[in-house]
C-alpha positions in Angstrom: 84.8 -18.3 -13.8 82.0 -19.7 -11.6 78.9 -21.3 -13.2 76.6 -18.9 -11.3 78.4 -15.9 -12.9 78.1 -17.5 -16.4 74.3 -18.0 -16.1 73.8 -14.6 -14.5 75.7 -12.9 -17.4 73.8 -15.0 -19.9 70.5 -13.8 -18.6 71.8 -10.2 -18.9 72.8 -10.8 -22.5 69.4 -12.3 -23.2 67.4 -9.6 -21.3 66.5 -7.6 -24.4 65.4 -10.7 -26.3 63.3 -11.9 -23.3 61.5 -8.6 -23.1 60.7 -8.8 -26.8 59.5 -12.4 -26.3 57.2 -11.4 -23.4 55.7 -8.5 -25.3 55.0 -10.5 -28.4 54.3 -14.0 -27.0 50.9 -14.3 -28.9 52.4 -13.3 -32.2 55.3 -15.7 -31.7 53.1 -18.6 -30.9 50.9 -18.0 -34.0 53.8 -17.5 -36.4 55.6 -20.5 -35.0 52.5 -22.7 -35.7 51.8 -21.7 -39.3 54.6 -23.8 -40.8 54.1 -26.9 -38.6 50.3 -26.8 -39.3 51.0 -26.7 -43.0 53.2 -29.7 -42.7 50.6 -31.5 -40.6 47.8 -30.8 -43.2 49.9 -31.5 -46.3 51.7 -34.7 -45.1 49.5 -35.9 -42.2 46.2 -35.7 -44.1 47.2 -35.2 -47.7 49.8 -38.0 -47.8 48.6 -40.5 -45.3 50.7 -43.4 -46.8 54.0 -42.0 -45.6 56.5 -44.6 -44.2 56.6 -45.1 -40.5 59.4 -47.6 -40.6 57.1 -50.5 -39.6 56.0 -48.8 -36.4 52.6 -49.8 -35.2 51.2 -46.3 -35.0 49.1 -44.1 -37.2 50.9 -41.8 -39.6 49.5 -38.8 -37.7 51.0 -40.1 -34.5 54.3 -40.7 -36.3 54.5 -37.3 -38.1 53.6 -35.0 -35.2 56.9 -35.6 -33.3 58.7 -35.2 -36.5 57.1 -31.8 -37.1 58.0 -30.9 -33.5 61.6 -31.7 -34.3 61.4 -29.5 -37.4 60.0 -26.7 -35.2 63.0 -26.9 -32.8 65.3 -26.7 -35.9 63.7 -23.8 -37.7 62.8 -21.7 -34.6 66.2 -22.2 -32.9 68.3 -21.6 -36.0 66.4 -18.7 -37.6 65.9 -16.7 -34.3 69.6 -16.7 -33.4 71.3 -16.6 -36.8 69.3 -13.6 -38.2 69.6 -11.6 -35.0 73.3 -12.0 -34.7 73.9 -11.3 -38.4 71.9 -8.0 -38.1 73.6 -7.0 -34.9 77.0 -7.7 -36.4 76.6 -6.1 -39.8 74.1 -3.3 -39.4 74.0 -2.1 -35.8 77.5 -3.2 -34.6 75.9 -3.9 -31.3 77.5 -7.3 -31.3 80.9 -5.8 -31.2 79.9 -3.7 -28.3 78.8 -6.8 -26.5 82.1 -8.5 -27.2 83.9 -5.5 -25.7 81.9 -5.6 -22.5 83.2 -7.4 -19.4 81.3 -10.6 -20.2 82.7 -14.1 -20.5 82.5 -15.7 -23.9 80.3 -18.6 -22.8 77.8 -16.2 -21.3 77.5 -14.4 -24.6 76.9 -17.6 -26.5 74.4 -18.9 -23.9 72.6 -15.6 -23.8 72.2 -15.4 -27.5 70.9 -19.0 -27.6 68.1 -18.5 -25.1 65.6 -16.8 -27.4 65.9 -19.6 -30.0 65.5 -22.2 -27.3 62.4 -20.5 -25.9 60.8 -20.1 -29.4 61.5 -23.7 -30.2 60.0 -24.8 -26.9 56.9 -22.7 -27.1 56.2 -23.7 -30.7 56.8 -27.3 -30.0 54.6 -27.5 -27.0 51.8 -25.8 -28.9 52.1 -28.3 -31.7 52.2 -31.2 -29.2 49.0 -30.1 -27.6 47.3 -30.2 -31.0 48.9 -33.6 -31.7 47.6 -35.0 -28.4 44.1 -33.9 -29.4 44.5 -35.7 -32.7 46.1 -38.9 -31.5 45.5 -41.1 -28.4 49.1 -42.5 -28.6 51.0 -39.3 -28.1 51.8 -38.2 -24.5 53.6 -35.1 -23.1 56.1 -36.2 -20.5 59.0 -34.5 -18.6 61.4 -36.5 -20.7 59.8 -35.2 -23.9 60.0 -31.6 -22.8 63.7 -32.1 -21.8 64.4 -33.6 -25.3 62.7 -30.6 -26.9 64.8 -28.2 -24.8 68.0 -30.0 -25.8 67.1 -30.0 -29.5 66.1 -26.3 -29.4 69.3 -25.4 -27.6 71.5 -27.4 -30.0 69.9 -25.7 -33.1 70.1 -22.3 -31.4 73.9 -22.9 -31.0 74.1 -23.9 -34.7 72.2 -20.6 -35.5 74.8 -18.6 -33.5 77.5 -20.3 -35.5 75.8 -19.5 -38.8 75.3 -15.9 -37.7 78.9 -15.5 -36.9 80.2 -17.1 -40.1 77.8 -15.4 -42.5 79.1 -12.2 -44.0 75.9 -11.1 -45.7 72.2 -11.9 -45.8 72.5 -13.9 -49.0 75.2 -16.0 -47.4 73.0 -16.7 -44.5 70.2 -17.6 -46.9 72.5 -20.0 -48.7 73.6 -21.6 -45.4 70.0 -22.0 -44.5 69.2 -23.6 -47.9 72.2 -26.0 -47.5 71.7 -26.9 -43.8 68.0 -26.5 -42.9 66.0 -27.4 -46.0 67.5 -30.9 -46.6 67.3 -31.8 -42.9 63.7 -30.7 -42.7 62.5 -33.3 -45.2 65.0 -36.1 -44.9 65.9 -36.6 -41.2 63.2 -39.0 -40.2 60.7 -36.2 -39.7 58.1 -36.9 -42.3 59.0 -40.5 -43.1 61.3 -43.2 -41.7 65.0 -42.9 -42.6 64.8 -46.7 -43.5 62.7 -45.7 -46.6 65.8 -44.1 -48.1 68.5 -46.0 -50.0 71.1 -47.4 -47.7 73.9 -45.0 -48.7 71.7 -42.0 -48.2 70.3 -43.4 -44.9 73.9 -43.6 -43.6 74.5 -40.0 -44.4 71.2 -38.9 -42.9 72.1 -40.6 -39.6 75.0 -38.3 -39.2 72.9 -35.2 -39.2 71.6 -33.8 -35.8 68.0 -33.4 -36.7 67.7 -37.2 -37.3 68.7 -37.8 -33.6 66.5 -35.0 -32.4 63.6 -36.7 -34.3 64.4 -40.0 -32.7 64.6 -38.6 -29.2 61.3 -36.6 -29.5 59.4 -39.4 -31.3 60.5 -42.1 -28.8 59.6 -40.1 -25.7 56.3 -38.9 -27.2 55.2 -42.4 -28.2 56.6 -44.3 -25.2 59.2 -46.2 -27.2 62.5 -47.4 -25.8 64.8 -44.5 -25.2 67.5 -43.9 -27.9 70.5 -43.3 -25.7 72.8 -43.2 -28.7 70.8 -40.3 -30.2 71.0 -38.5 -26.9 74.8 -38.7 -26.8 75.0 -37.7 -30.4 72.9 -34.6 -29.9 74.8 -33.7 -26.8 78.0 -34.0 -28.8 76.6 -31.7 -31.5 75.6 -29.1 -28.8 79.1 -29.3 -27.3 80.7 -29.0 -30.7 78.7 -26.0 -31.8 79.4 -24.3 -28.4 83.2 -24.9 -28.7 83.2 -23.6 -32.3 81.4 -20.5 -31.2 83.8 -19.9 -28.4 86.7 -20.2 -30.9 85.1 -17.8 -33.4 84.5 -15.2 -30.8 87.8 -15.5 -28.9 89.9 -15.4 -32.0 87.6 -12.8 -33.7 87.1 -15.1 -36.7 83.6 -13.8 -37.4 
């Protein structure tokens, strides 16, 4: 199993999604910006006294990277989980894909690409707006790399949810349990240090907290949080291995 073959197969798996992405790029950008813009208006301008954890930056500068982290989560998770659930339960096309001569890692990577792309496009669009609103935000290669890693991690989590859910209500429940709490609590809209110590310890275990740290640090030029990078990589590897087990042992 050569790496070249894996990536070649992954692109074949993702080909249909990439064609859809290319034909609907404008609609995807617009729809991916609605939620982040509402967060920016409601929290950035409506609640300007949010906690920045003592950071010497404006709340707008602090919140934009957090909203970008939310975008990687929602775009990556929703794009992959819903598509896999529909393909499994309604079209059975996922079973046909499993029966094809494709390696399991190729299938997982291929299904994750669309979520990663949507997260990247939505995040970059939000960052461009953020740079226009703040003179302390900068778009750097390190920032783009962190966004790609976060989007890929949450896409893999979406693949896992799509494989585990046995109905649309179950997927909605998983989204409510996993996505909604992380959206508001993981250092995205206010500093984790503003929470009680026990809750803060729990929040630091969640992947979005480390995605927020990575994106905010690279966007504002703060010292790089290597521990958050290692944690997010561990989450990505963990989701990937779980997905491999689910597919190989037909546990979905």
